[in-house]
């Protein structure tokens, strides 16, 4: 008798934060993913600060008899956490687990649409688009790949009709990479943009998003974080589906 292969368990790996808003946002996003894909087992693990830990989640899955797992980094760029921290944690997982690490969430046109939505919610009107400069404010990184991705997103977004789009870092970037949020706001003013909006390219509230908000003090509009938007949940499932196909093939082998 044919038996349909069991879908790999999706383990969403978040960074974690002392700020309780971070974990609350992650859990809200995971609830949306579950509601979008009934029957899919979705677990959440944190690298630091919050529980359950990634290691604890993987140990629990192995105890439950799970064999196949897709580990999905809740990150917007492939920087240190995606390239070093998470693989190191996964290498320490129980040997009975077959784990595939999915790609990070960004870049994606769906995430760009959420950025647009958040700006609209914050008061940026379509009629102001051509006179508004946007600061694309991310947490920051020294990783060249991550820096390139953020720069590419800014260039792509500029083509949609904004006066200008400037990438900025809250922290972590080298001095030659991108300016801080407040400096990017001033650059756009000097460029001649009548209005300046700051769009945080971050998933959840926390220390660095708060720093972005402080840097937006001289801006006209400050958008909210991406948060548990339906589009973000769709990107998670897209990354899961891309990673699960080889795992399902292995189950059916």
JSON list of C-alpha atoms in Angstrom, two decimals:
[
{"chain": "A", "resi": 1, "resn": "UNK", "atom": "CA", "xyz": [0.00, 0.00, 0.00]},
{"chain": "A", "resi": 2, "resn": "UNK", "atom": "CA", "xyz": [1.29, 3.43, -0.95]},
{"chain": "A", "resi": 3, "resn": "UNK", "atom": "CA", "xyz": [1.95, 5.65, 2.04]},
{"chain": "A", "resi": 4, "resn": "UNK", "atom": "CA", "xyz": [2.34, 9.37, 1.49]},
{"chain": "A", "resi": 5, "resn": "UNK", "atom": "CA", "xyz": [5.72, 10.60, 2.77]},
{"chain": "A", "resi": 6, "resn": "UNK", "atom": "CA", "xyz": [5.56, 12.67, 5.93]},
{"chain": "A", "resi": 7, "resn": "UNK", "atom": "CA", "xyz": [6.53, 16.29, 5.36]},
{"chain": "A", "resi": 8, "resn": "UNK", "atom": "CA", "xyz": [9.71, 17.35, 7.12]},
{"chain": "A", "resi": 9, "resn": "UNK", "atom": "CA", "xyz": [9.17, 19.35, 10.29]},
{"chain": "A", "resi": 10, "resn": "UNK", "atom": "CA", "xyz": [9.82, 23.05, 9.84]},
{"chain": "A", "resi": 11, "resn": "UNK", "atom": "CA", "xyz": [12.05, 24.50, 12.56]},
{"chain": "A", "resi": 12, "resn": "UNK", "atom": "CA", "xyz": [12.11, 28.28, 12.46]},
{"chain": "A", "resi": 13, "resn": "UNK", "atom": "CA", "xyz": [15.37, 29.57, 13.94]},
{"chain": "A", "resi": 14, "resn": "UNK", "atom": "CA", "xyz": [15.19, 33.08, 15.39]},
{"chain": "A", "resi": 15, "resn": "UNK", "atom": "CA", "xyz": [18.03, 35.08, 16.89]},
{"chain": "A", "resi": 16, "resn": "UNK", "atom": "CA", "xyz": [16.30, 35.90, 20.17]},
{"chain": "A", "resi": 17, "resn": "UNK", "atom": "CA", "xyz": [16.35, 39.09, 22.23]},
{"chain": "A", "resi": 18, "resn": "UNK", "atom": "CA", "xyz": [16.00, 40.38, 25.78]},
{"chain": "A", "resi": 19, "resn": "UNK", "atom": "CA", "xyz": [13.19, 42.54, 24.41]},
{"chain": "A", "resi": 20, "resn": "UNK", "atom": "CA", "xyz": [9.95, 40.56, 24.85]},
{"chain": "A", "resi": 21, "resn": "UNK", "atom": "CA", "xyz": [8.48, 42.14, 21.72]},
{"chain": "A", "resi": 22, "resn": "UNK", "atom": "CA", "xyz": [10.95, 40.15, 19.63]},
{"chain": "A", "resi": 23, "resn": "UNK", "atom": "CA", "xyz": [9.77, 36.71, 20.76]},
{"chain": "A", "resi": 24, "resn": "UNK", "atom": "CA", "xyz": [6.12, 37.80, 20.64]},
{"chain": "A", "resi": 25, "resn": "UNK", "atom": "CA", "xyz": [6.53, 38.84, 17.00]},
{"chain": "A", "resi": 26, "resn": "UNK", "atom": "CA", "xyz": [8.32, 35.61, 16.09]},
{"chain": "A", "resi": 27, "resn": "UNK", "atom": "CA", "xyz": [5.57, 33.52, 17.68]},
{"chain": "A", "resi": 28, "resn": "UNK", "atom": "CA", "xyz": [2.88, 35.55, 15.89]},
{"chain": "A", "resi": 29, "resn": "UNK", "atom": "CA", "xyz": [4.63, 34.94, 12.57]},
{"chain": "A", "resi": 30, "resn": "UNK", "atom": "CA", "xyz": [4.91, 31.21, 13.25]},
{"chain": "A", "resi": 31, "resn": "UNK", "atom": "CA", "xyz": [1.20, 31.06, 14.11]},
{"chain": "A", "resi": 32, "resn": "UNK", "atom": "CA", "xyz": [0.45, 32.63, 10.74]},
{"chain": "A", "resi": 33, "resn": "UNK", "atom": "CA", "xyz": [2.65, 30.06, 9.01]},
{"chain": "A", "resi": 34, "resn": "UNK", "atom": "CA", "xyz": [0.79, 27.23, 10.77]},
{"chain": "A", "resi": 35, "resn": "UNK", "atom": "CA", "xyz": [-2.59, 28.64, 9.77]},
{"chain": "A", "resi": 36, "resn": "UNK", "atom": "CA", "xyz": [-1.38, 28.98, 6.17]},
{"chain": "A", "resi": 37, "resn": "UNK", "atom": "CA", "xyz": [-0.26, 25.35, 5.99]},
{"chain": "A", "resi": 38, "resn": "UNK", "atom": "CA", "xyz": [-2.57, 23.18, 8.16]},
{"chain": "A", "resi": 39, "resn": "UNK", "atom": "CA", "xyz": [-1.00, 19.85, 9.00]},
{"chain": "A", "resi": 40, "resn": "UNK", "atom": "CA", "xyz": [2.58, 21.08, 8.79]},
{"chain": "A", "resi": 41, "resn": "UNK", "atom": "CA", "xyz": [4.42, 20.76, 12.07]},
{"chain": "A", "resi": 42, "resn": "UNK", "atom": "CA", "xyz": [6.22, 24.02, 12.78]},
{"chain": "A", "resi": 43, "resn": "UNK", "atom": "CA", "xyz": [8.51, 24.54, 15.78]},
{"chain": "A", "resi": 44, "resn": "UNK", "atom": "CA", "xyz": [10.43, 27.61, 16.92]},
{"chain": "A", "resi": 45, "resn": "UNK", "atom": "CA", "xyz": [13.93, 27.69, 18.39]},
{"chain": "A", "resi": 46, "resn": "UNK", "atom": "CA", "xyz": [16.08, 30.62, 19.49]},
{"chain": "A", "resi": 47, "resn": "UNK", "atom": "CA", "xyz": [19.83, 31.05, 19.23]},
{"chain": "A", "resi": 48, "resn": "UNK", "atom": "CA", "xyz": [20.05, 33.18, 22.37]},
{"chain": "A", "resi": 49, "resn": "UNK", "atom": "CA", "xyz": [18.11, 34.92, 25.15]},
{"chain": "A", "resi": 50, "resn": "UNK", "atom": "CA", "xyz": [14.79, 33.08, 24.66]},
{"chain": "A", "resi": 51, "resn": "UNK", "atom": "CA", "xyz": [13.51, 29.54, 25.06]},
{"chain": "A", "resi": 52, "resn": "UNK", "atom": "CA", "xyz": [13.22, 26.99, 23.69]},
{"chain": "A", "resi": 53, "resn": "UNK", "atom": "CA", "xyz": [16.75, 26.82, 22.35]},
{"chain": "A", "resi": 54, "resn": "UNK", "atom": "CA", "xyz": [17.38, 25.40, 18.89]},
{"chain": "A", "resi": 55, "resn": "UNK", "atom": "CA", "xyz": [19.27, 22.49, 20.46]},
{"chain": "A", "resi": 56, "resn": "UNK", "atom": "CA", "xyz": [16.38, 21.77, 22.82]},
{"chain": "A", "resi": 57, "resn": "UNK", "atom": "CA", "xyz": [13.85, 21.75, 19.98]},
{"chain": "A", "resi": 58, "resn": "UNK", "atom": "CA", "xyz": [15.97, 19.35, 17.91]},
{"chain": "A", "resi": 59, "resn": "UNK", "atom": "CA", "xyz": [16.48, 17.03, 20.88]},
{"chain": "A", "resi": 60, "resn": "UNK", "atom": "CA", "xyz": [12.73, 16.98, 21.47]},
{"chain": "A", "resi": 61, "resn": "UNK", "atom": "CA", "xyz": [12.01, 16.19, 17.82]},
{"chain": "A", "resi": 62, "resn": "UNK", "atom": "CA", "xyz": [14.46, 13.30, 17.86]},
{"chain": "A", "resi": 63, "resn": "UNK", "atom": "CA", "xyz": [12.79, 11.95, 21.01]},
{"chain": "A", "resi": 64, "resn": "UNK", "atom": "CA", "xyz": [9.42, 12.17, 19.23]},
{"chain": "A", "resi": 65, "resn": "UNK", "atom": "CA", "xyz": [10.75, 9.96, 16.42]},
{"chain": "A", "resi": 66, "resn": "UNK", "atom": "CA", "xyz": [11.04, 12.70, 13.80]},
{"chain": "A", "resi": 67, "resn": "UNK", "atom": "CA", "xyz": [13.55, 11.94, 11.07]},
{"chain": "A", "resi": 68, "resn": "UNK", "atom": "CA", "xyz": [13.42, 14.87, 8.62]},
{"chain": "A", "resi": 69, "resn": "UNK", "atom": "CA", "xyz": [13.75, 18.54, 9.46]},
{"chain": "A", "resi": 70, "resn": "UNK", "atom": "CA", "xyz": [14.01, 21.75, 7.47]},
{"chain": "A", "resi": 71, "resn": "UNK", "atom": "CA", "xyz": [15.80, 24.39, 9.55]},
{"chain": "A", "resi": 72, "resn": "UNK", "atom": "CA", "xyz": [14.87, 27.87, 8.39]},
{"chain": "A", "resi": 73, "resn": "UNK", "atom": "CA", "xyz": [16.91, 30.89, 9.55]},
{"chain": "A", "resi": 74, "resn": "UNK", "atom": "CA", "xyz": [14.60, 33.78, 10.36]},
{"chain": "A", "resi": 75, "resn": "UNK", "atom": "CA", "xyz": [17.07, 36.20, 8.79]},
{"chain": "A", "resi": 76, "resn": "UNK", "atom": "CA", "xyz": [16.90, 38.68, 5.95]},
{"chain": "A", "resi": 77, "resn": "UNK", "atom": "CA", "xyz": [20.47, 38.26, 4.66]},
{"chain": "A", "resi": 78, "resn": "UNK", "atom": "CA", "xyz": [23.09, 35.52, 4.56]},
{"chain": "A", "resi": 79, "resn": "UNK", "atom": "CA", "xyz": [25.55, 36.91, 7.07]},
{"chain": "A", "resi": 80, "resn": "UNK", "atom": "CA", "xyz": [27.41, 35.46, 10.07]},
{"chain": "A", "resi": 81, "resn": "UNK", "atom": "CA", "xyz": [24.45, 33.84, 11.80]},
{"chain": "A", "resi": 82, "resn": "UNK", "atom": "CA", "xyz": [23.33, 32.01, 8.65]},
{"chain": "A", "resi": 83, "resn": "UNK", "atom": "CA", "xyz": [26.85, 31.02, 7.60]},
{"chain": "A", "resi": 84, "resn": "UNK", "atom": "CA", "xyz": [28.41, 30.12, 10.96]},
{"chain": "A", "resi": 85, "resn": "UNK", "atom": "CA", "xyz": [26.19, 30.15, 14.05]},
{"chain": "A", "resi": 86, "resn": "UNK", "atom": "CA", "xyz": [23.26, 28.16, 12.71]},
{"chain": "A", "resi": 87, "resn": "UNK", "atom": "CA", "xyz": [25.32, 25.50, 10.88]},
{"chain": "A", "resi": 88, "resn": "UNK", "atom": "CA", "xyz": [27.32, 24.99, 14.08]},
{"chain": "A", "resi": 89, "resn": "UNK", "atom": "CA", "xyz": [24.14, 24.41, 16.09]},
{"chain": "A", "resi": 90, "resn": "UNK", "atom": "CA", "xyz": [22.78, 22.04, 13.47]},
{"chain": "A", "resi": 91, "resn": "UNK", "atom": "CA", "xyz": [25.99, 20.00, 13.46]},
{"chain": "A", "resi": 92, "resn": "UNK", "atom": "CA", "xyz": [25.39, 19.28, 17.16]},
{"chain": "A", "resi": 93, "resn": "UNK", "atom": "CA", "xyz": [21.87, 17.97, 16.54]},
{"chain": "A", "resi": 94, "resn": "UNK", "atom": "CA", "xyz": [20.96, 14.32, 17.31]},
{"chain": "A", "resi": 95, "resn": "UNK", "atom": "CA", "xyz": [22.42, 12.06, 14.65]},
{"chain": "A", "resi": 96, "resn": "UNK", "atom": "CA", "xyz": [19.06, 10.44, 13.84]},
{"chain": "A", "resi": 97, "resn": "UNK", "atom": "CA", "xyz": [17.80, 13.72, 12.39]},
{"chain": "A", "resi": 98, "resn": "UNK", "atom": "CA", "xyz": [18.25, 14.51, 8.71]},
{"chain": "A", "resi": 99, "resn": "UNK", "atom": "CA", "xyz": [18.42, 18.29, 8.58]},
{"chain": "A", "resi": 100, "resn": "UNK", "atom": "CA", "xyz": [18.41, 20.59, 5.59]},
{"chain": "A", "resi": 101, "resn": "UNK", "atom": "CA", "xyz": [19.09, 24.28, 6.15]},
{"chain": "A", "resi": 102, "resn": "UNK", "atom": "CA", "xyz": [16.77, 26.48, 4.09]},
{"chain": "A", "resi": 103, "resn": "UNK", "atom": "CA", "xyz": [17.78, 29.78, 2.57]},
{"chain": "A", "resi": 104, "resn": "UNK", "atom": "CA", "xyz": [17.28, 33.03, 4.47]},
{"chain": "A", "resi": 105, "resn": "UNK", "atom": "CA", "xyz": [14.17, 35.08, 3.72]},
{"chain": "A", "resi": 106, "resn": "UNK", "atom": "CA", "xyz": [15.68, 37.89, 1.68]},
{"chain": "A", "resi": 107, "resn": "UNK", "atom": "CA", "xyz": [15.76, 39.20, -0.83]},
{"chain": "A", "resi": 108, "resn": "UNK", "atom": "CA", "xyz": [12.18, 38.72, -2.04]},
{"chain": "A", "resi": 109, "resn": "UNK", "atom": "CA", "xyz": [9.66, 40.89, -3.89]},
{"chain": "A", "resi": 110, "resn": "UNK", "atom": "CA", "xyz": [7.18, 39.94, -1.17]},
{"chain": "A", "resi": 111, "resn": "UNK", "atom": "CA", "xyz": [9.34, 41.59, 1.47]},
{"chain": "A", "resi": 112, "resn": "UNK", "atom": "CA", "xyz": [9.58, 44.72, -0.65]},
{"chain": "A", "resi": 113, "resn": "UNK", "atom": "CA", "xyz": [5.79, 44.79, -0.80]},
{"chain": "A", "resi": 114, "resn": "UNK", "atom": "CA", "xyz": [5.66, 44.68, 3.00]},
{"chain": "A", "resi": 115, "resn": "UNK", "atom": "CA", "xyz": [8.08, 47.62, 3.19]},
{"chain": "A", "resi": 116, "resn": "UNK", "atom": "CA", "xyz": [5.71, 49.55, 0.92]},
{"chain": "A", "resi": 117, "resn": "UNK", "atom": "CA", "xyz": [2.75, 48.58, 3.06]},
{"chain": "A", "resi": 118, "resn": "UNK", "atom": "CA", "xyz": [4.43, 49.67, 6.28]},
{"chain": "A", "resi": 119, "resn": "UNK", "atom": "CA", "xyz": [5.30, 53.06, 4.77]},
{"chain": "A", "resi": 120, "resn": "UNK", "atom": "CA", "xyz": [1.70, 53.51, 3.66]},
{"chain": "A", "resi": 121, "resn": "UNK", "atom": "CA", "xyz": [0.46, 52.61, 7.14]},
{"chain": "A", "resi": 122, "resn": "UNK", "atom": "CA", "xyz": [2.84, 55.20, 8.62]},
{"chain": "A", "resi": 123, "resn": "UNK", "atom": "CA", "xyz": [1.44, 57.99, 6.46]},
{"chain": "A", "resi": 124, "resn": "UNK", "atom": "CA", "xyz": [3.44, 57.97, 3.24]},
{"chain": "A", "resi": 125, "resn": "UNK", "atom": "CA", "xyz": [0.95, 58.78, 0.48]},
{"chain": "A", "resi": 126, "resn": "UNK", "atom": "CA", "xyz": [1.32, 57.65, -3.17]},
{"chain": "A", "resi": 127, "resn": "UNK", "atom": "CA", "xyz": [1.12, 61.29, -4.27]},
{"chain": "A", "resi": 128, "resn": "UNK", "atom": "CA", "xyz": [4.28, 62.04, -2.28]},
{"chain": "A", "resi": 129, "resn": "UNK", "atom": "CA", "xyz": [6.32, 59.23, -3.81]},
{"chain": "A", "resi": 130, "resn": "UNK", "atom": "CA", "xyz": [8.34, 61.25, -6.32]},
{"chain": "A", "resi": 131, "resn": "UNK", "atom": "CA", "xyz": [9.28, 63.84, -3.69]},
{"chain": "A", "resi": 132, "resn": "UNK", "atom": "CA", "xyz": [10.06, 61.37, -0.89]},
{"chain": "A", "resi": 133, "resn": "UNK", "atom": "CA", "xyz": [13.46, 59.93, -0.16]},
{"chain": "A", "resi": 134, "resn": "UNK", "atom": "CA", "xyz": [13.52, 56.59, 1.64]},
{"chain": "A", "resi": 135, "resn": "UNK", "atom": "CA", "xyz": [16.11, 55.28, 4.07]},
{"chain": "A", "resi": 136, "resn": "UNK", "atom": "CA", "xyz": [16.26, 51.50, 3.86]},
{"chain": "A", "resi": 137, "resn": "UNK", "atom": "CA", "xyz": [17.48, 50.87, 7.40]},
{"chain": "A", "resi": 138, "resn": "UNK", "atom": "CA", "xyz": [18.77, 47.40, 8.25]},
{"chain": "A", "resi": 139, "resn": "UNK", "atom": "CA", "xyz": [20.43, 46.07, 11.38]},
{"chain": "A", "resi": 140, "resn": "UNK", "atom": "CA", "xyz": [23.89, 46.05, 9.82]},
{"chain": "A", "resi": 141, "resn": "UNK", "atom": "CA", "xyz": [26.62, 43.60, 8.86]},
{"chain": "A", "resi": 142, "resn": "UNK", "atom": "CA", "xyz": [30.28, 43.42, 7.89]},
{"chain": "A", "resi": 143, "resn": "UNK", "atom": "CA", "xyz": [29.57, 40.52, 5.55]},
{"chain": "A", "resi": 144, "resn": "UNK", "atom": "CA", "xyz": [30.18, 41.57, 1.89]},
{"chain": "A", "resi": 145, "resn": "UNK", "atom": "CA", "xyz": [27.33, 39.40, 0.61]},
{"chain": "A", "resi": 146, "resn": "UNK", "atom": "CA", "xyz": [24.84, 40.97, 3.02]},
{"chain": "A", "resi": 147, "resn": "UNK", "atom": "CA", "xyz": [26.04, 44.47, 2.18]},
{"chain": "A", "resi": 148, "resn": "UNK", "atom": "CA", "xyz": [25.63, 43.79, -1.55]},
{"chain": "A", "resi": 149, "resn": "UNK", "atom": "CA", "xyz": [22.09, 42.45, -1.05]},
{"chain": "A", "resi": 150, "resn": "UNK", "atom": "CA", "xyz": [20.98, 45.55, 0.86]},
{"chain": "A", "resi": 151, "resn": "UNK", "atom": "CA", "xyz": [22.51, 47.82, -1.79]},
{"chain": "A", "resi": 152, "resn": "UNK", "atom": "CA", "xyz": [20.75, 45.87, -4.56]},
{"chain": "A", "resi": 153, "resn": "UNK", "atom": "CA", "xyz": [17.39, 46.15, -2.78]},
{"chain": "A", "resi": 154, "resn": "UNK", "atom": "CA", "xyz": [17.83, 49.90, -2.46]},
{"chain": "A", "resi": 155, "resn": "UNK", "atom": "CA", "xyz": [18.64, 50.25, -6.17]},
{"chain": "A", "resi": 156, "resn": "UNK", "atom": "CA", "xyz": [15.66, 48.11, -7.17]},
{"chain": "A", "resi": 157, "resn": "UNK", "atom": "CA", "xyz": [13.32, 50.06, -4.90]},
{"chain": "A", "resi": 158, "resn": "UNK", "atom": "CA", "xyz": [14.53, 53.39, -6.28]},
{"chain": "A", "resi": 159, "resn": "UNK", "atom": "CA", "xyz": [13.31, 52.34, -9.74]},
{"chain": "A", "resi": 160, "resn": "UNK", "atom": "CA", "xyz": [9.71, 52.23, -8.48]},
{"chain": "A", "resi": 161, "resn": "UNK", "atom": "CA", "xyz": [9.44, 56.01, -8.39]},
{"chain": "A", "resi": 162, "resn": "UNK", "atom": "CA", "xyz": [10.87, 57.25, -5.10]},
{"chain": "A", "resi": 163, "resn": "UNK", "atom": "CA", "xyz": [12.92, 60.45, -5.15]},
{"chain": "A", "resi": 164, "resn": "UNK", "atom": "CA", "xyz": [15.86, 58.42, -3.82]},
{"chain": "A", "resi": 165, "resn": "UNK", "atom": "CA", "xyz": [16.54, 55.36, -1.68]},
{"chain": "A", "resi": 166, "resn": "UNK", "atom": "CA", "xyz": [19.55, 55.21, 0.63]},
{"chain": "A", "resi": 167, "resn": "UNK", "atom": "CA", "xyz": [20.61, 52.06, 2.52]},
{"chain": "A", "resi": 168, "resn": "UNK", "atom": "CA", "xyz": [21.64, 52.55, 6.13]},
{"chain": "A", "resi": 169, "resn": "UNK", "atom": "CA", "xyz": [22.86, 50.43, 9.03]},
{"chain": "A", "resi": 170, "resn": "UNK", "atom": "CA", "xyz": [21.84, 50.62, 12.67]},
{"chain": "A", "resi": 171, "resn": "UNK", "atom": "CA", "xyz": [25.20, 49.08, 13.59]},
{"chain": "A", "resi": 172, "resn": "UNK", "atom": "CA", "xyz": [27.71, 46.44, 12.57]},
{"chain": "A", "resi": 173, "resn": "UNK", "atom": "CA", "xyz": [28.67, 47.87, 9.21]},
{"chain": "A", "resi": 174, "resn": "UNK", "atom": "CA", "xyz": [32.14, 49.05, 8.36]},
{"chain": "A", "resi": 175, "resn": "UNK", "atom": "CA", "xyz": [32.49, 52.84, 8.06]},
{"chain": "A", "resi": 176, "resn": "UNK", "atom": "CA", "xyz": [32.83, 52.51, 4.30]},
{"chain": "A", "resi": 177, "resn": "UNK", "atom": "CA", "xyz": [29.65, 50.45, 3.88]},
{"chain": "A", "resi": 178, "resn": "UNK", "atom": "CA", "xyz": [26.50, 52.44, 4.69]},
{"chain": "A", "resi": 179, "resn": "UNK", "atom": "CA", "xyz": [25.80, 55.45, 6.89]},
{"chain": "A", "resi": 180, "resn": "UNK", "atom": "CA", "xyz": [23.80, 55.32, 10.10]},
{"chain": "A", "resi": 181, "resn": "UNK", "atom": "CA", "xyz": [20.09, 56.04, 9.81]},
{"chain": "A", "resi": 182, "resn": "UNK", "atom": "CA", "xyz": [20.35, 59.66, 10.99]},
{"chain": "A", "resi": 183, "resn": "UNK", "atom": "CA", "xyz": [23.14, 60.41, 8.51]},
{"chain": "A", "resi": 184, "resn": "UNK", "atom": "CA", "xyz": [21.18, 58.89, 5.63]},
{"chain": "A", "resi": 185, "resn": "UNK", "atom": "CA", "xyz": [18.19, 61.06, 6.58]},
{"chain": "A", "resi": 186, "resn": "UNK", "atom": "CA", "xyz": [20.40, 64.16, 6.38]},
{"chain": "A", "resi": 187, "resn": "UNK", "atom": "CA", "xyz": [21.86, 63.02, 3.04]},
{"chain": "A", "resi": 188, "resn": "UNK", "atom": "CA", "xyz": [18.38, 62.79, 1.54]},
{"chain": "A", "resi": 189, "resn": "UNK", "atom": "CA", "xyz": [17.51, 66.25, 2.84]},
{"chain": "A", "resi": 190, "resn": "UNK", "atom": "CA", "xyz": [20.68, 67.62, 1.28]},
{"chain": "A", "resi": 191, "resn": "UNK", "atom": "CA", "xyz": [19.81, 65.86, -1.98]},
{"chain": "A", "resi": 192, "resn": "UNK", "atom": "CA", "xyz": [16.63, 67.91, -2.16]},
{"chain": "A", "resi": 193, "resn": "UNK", "atom": "CA", "xyz": [13.97, 65.37, -1.18]},
{"chain": "A", "resi": 194, "resn": "UNK", "atom": "CA", "xyz": [10.96, 67.27, 0.19]},
{"chain": "A", "resi": 195, "resn": "UNK", "atom": "CA", "xyz": [10.06, 64.42, 2.52]},
{"chain": "A", "resi": 196, "resn": "UNK", "atom": "CA", "xyz": [12.12, 61.66, 4.10]},
{"chain": "A", "resi": 197, "resn": "UNK", "atom": "CA", "xyz": [10.79, 58.29, 5.22]},
{"chain": "A", "resi": 198, "resn": "UNK", "atom": "CA", "xyz": [12.62, 55.59, 7.14]},
{"chain": "A", "resi": 199, "resn": "UNK", "atom": "CA", "xyz": [11.72, 51.98, 6.38]},
{"chain": "A", "resi": 200, "resn": "UNK", "atom": "CA", "xyz": [13.23, 49.46, 8.83]},
{"chain": "A", "resi": 201, "resn": "UNK", "atom": "CA", "xyz": [14.28, 46.32, 6.99]},
{"chain": "A", "resi": 202, "resn": "UNK", "atom": "CA", "xyz": [14.01, 44.20, 10.13]},
{"chain": "A", "resi": 203, "resn": "UNK", "atom": "CA", "xyz": [11.61, 41.46, 11.14]},
{"chain": "A", "resi": 204, "resn": "UNK", "atom": "CA", "xyz": [10.83, 42.20, 14.77]},
{"chain": "A", "resi": 205, "resn": "UNK", "atom": "CA", "xyz": [11.18, 44.93, 17.40]},
{"chain": "A", "resi": 206, "resn": "UNK", "atom": "CA", "xyz": [14.26, 45.02, 19.60]},
{"chain": "A", "resi": 207, "resn": "UNK", "atom": "CA", "xyz": [17.44, 46.90, 20.44]},
{"chain": "A", "resi": 208, "resn": "UNK", "atom": "CA", "xyz": [18.59, 47.66, 16.88]},
{"chain": "A", "resi": 209, "resn": "UNK", "atom": "CA", "xyz": [15.13, 48.59, 15.55]},
{"chain": "A", "resi": 210, "resn": "UNK", "atom": "CA", "xyz": [14.86, 51.00, 18.48]},
{"chain": "A", "resi": 211, "resn": "UNK", "atom": "CA", "xyz": [18.19, 52.50, 17.40]},
{"chain": "A", "resi": 212, "resn": "UNK", "atom": "CA", "xyz": [16.81, 52.89, 13.88]},
{"chain": "A", "resi": 213, "resn": "UNK", "atom": "CA", "xyz": [13.79, 54.69, 15.33]},
{"chain": "A", "resi": 214, "resn": "UNK", "atom": "CA", "xyz": [16.02, 57.10, 17.25]},
{"chain": "A", "resi": 215, "resn": "UNK", "atom": "CA", "xyz": [17.97, 57.76, 14.05]},
{"chain": "A", "resi": 216, "resn": "UNK", "atom": "CA", "xyz": [14.71, 58.62, 12.30]},
{"chain": "A", "resi": 217, "resn": "UNK", "atom": "CA", "xyz": [13.99, 61.53, 14.64]},
{"chain": "A", "resi": 218, "resn": "UNK", "atom": "CA", "xyz": [14.46, 64.09, 11.84]},
{"chain": "A", "resi": 219, "resn": "UNK", "atom": "CA", "xyz": [12.50, 62.08, 9.25]},
{"chain": "A", "resi": 220, "resn": "UNK", "atom": "CA", "xyz": [8.88, 62.81, 8.29]},
{"chain": "A", "resi": 221, "resn": "UNK", "atom": "CA", "xyz": [7.76, 59.17, 8.36]},
{"chain": "A", "resi": 222, "resn": "UNK", "atom": "CA", "xyz": [8.93, 56.15, 10.33]},
{"chain": "A", "resi": 223, "resn": "UNK", "atom": "CA", "xyz": [7.49, 52.83, 9.20]},
{"chain": "A", "resi": 224, "resn": "UNK", "atom": "CA", "xyz": [7.02, 49.80, 11.40]},
{"chain": "A", "resi": 225, "resn": "UNK", "atom": "CA", "xyz": [9.04, 46.60, 11.24]},
{"chain": "A", "resi": 226, "resn": "UNK", "atom": "CA", "xyz": [8.05, 43.86, 8.80]},
{"chain": "A", "resi": 227, "resn": "UNK", "atom": "CA", "xyz": [6.47, 41.81, 11.58]},
{"chain": "A", "resi": 228, "resn": "UNK", "atom": "CA", "xyz": [4.10, 38.85, 11.10]},
{"chain": "A", "resi": 229, "resn": "UNK", "atom": "CA", "xyz": [2.76, 40.02, 7.75]},
{"chain": "A", "resi": 230, "resn": "UNK", "atom": "CA", "xyz": [1.06, 37.42, 5.51]},
{"chain": "A", "resi": 231, "resn": "UNK", "atom": "CA", "xyz": [3.71, 38.06, 2.87]},
{"chain": "A", "resi": 232, "resn": "UNK", "atom": "CA", "xyz": [6.49, 37.22, 5.31]},
{"chain": "A", "resi": 233, "resn": "UNK", "atom": "CA", "xyz": [4.74, 33.94, 6.14]},
{"chain": "A", "resi": 234, "resn": "UNK", "atom": "CA", "xyz": [4.52, 33.20, 2.41]},
{"chain": "A", "resi": 235, "resn": "UNK", "atom": "CA", "xyz": [8.26, 33.71, 2.03]},
{"chain": "A", "resi": 236, "resn": "UNK", "atom": "CA", "xyz": [8.89, 31.29, 4.91]},
{"chain": "A", "resi": 237, "resn": "UNK", "atom": "CA", "xyz": [6.81, 28.63, 3.19]},
{"chain": "A", "resi": 238, "resn": "UNK", "atom": "CA", "xyz": [8.51, 29.28, -0.15]},
{"chain": "A", "resi": 239, "resn": "UNK", "atom": "CA", "xyz": [11.92, 28.73, 1.46]},
{"chain": "A", "resi": 240, "resn": "UNK", "atom": "CA", "xyz": [10.62, 25.63, 3.24]},
{"chain": "A", "resi": 241, "resn": "UNK", "atom": "CA", "xyz": [9.22, 24.15, 0.02]},
{"chain": "A", "resi": 242, "resn": "UNK", "atom": "CA", "xyz": [12.48, 24.78, -1.83]},
{"chain": "A", "resi": 243, "resn": "UNK", "atom": "CA", "xyz": [14.43, 22.94, 0.87]},
{"chain": "A", "resi": 244, "resn": "UNK", "atom": "CA", "xyz": [11.96, 20.12, 1.54]},
{"chain": "A", "resi": 245, "resn": "UNK", "atom": "CA", "xyz": [11.88, 18.61, -1.95]},
{"chain": "A", "resi": 246, "resn": "UNK", "atom": "CA", "xyz": [15.22, 16.76, -1.60]},
{"chain": "A", "resi": 247, "resn": "UNK", "atom": "CA", "xyz": [14.26, 15.66, 1.90]},
{"chain": "A", "resi": 248, "resn": "UNK", "atom": "CA", "xyz": [10.97, 14.21, 0.65]},
{"chain": "A", "resi": 249, "resn": "UNK", "atom": "CA", "xyz": [12.82, 12.43, -2.13]},
{"chain": "A", "resi": 250, "resn": "UNK", "atom": "CA", "xyz": [15.07, 10.86, 0.48]},
{"chain": "A", "resi": 251, "resn": "UNK", "atom": "CA", "xyz": [12.04, 9.72, 2.49]},
{"chain": "A", "resi": 252, "resn": "UNK", "atom": "CA", "xyz": [10.54, 8.06, -0.54]},
{"chain": "A", "resi": 253, "resn": "UNK", "atom": "CA", "xyz": [13.80, 6.46, -1.61]}
]
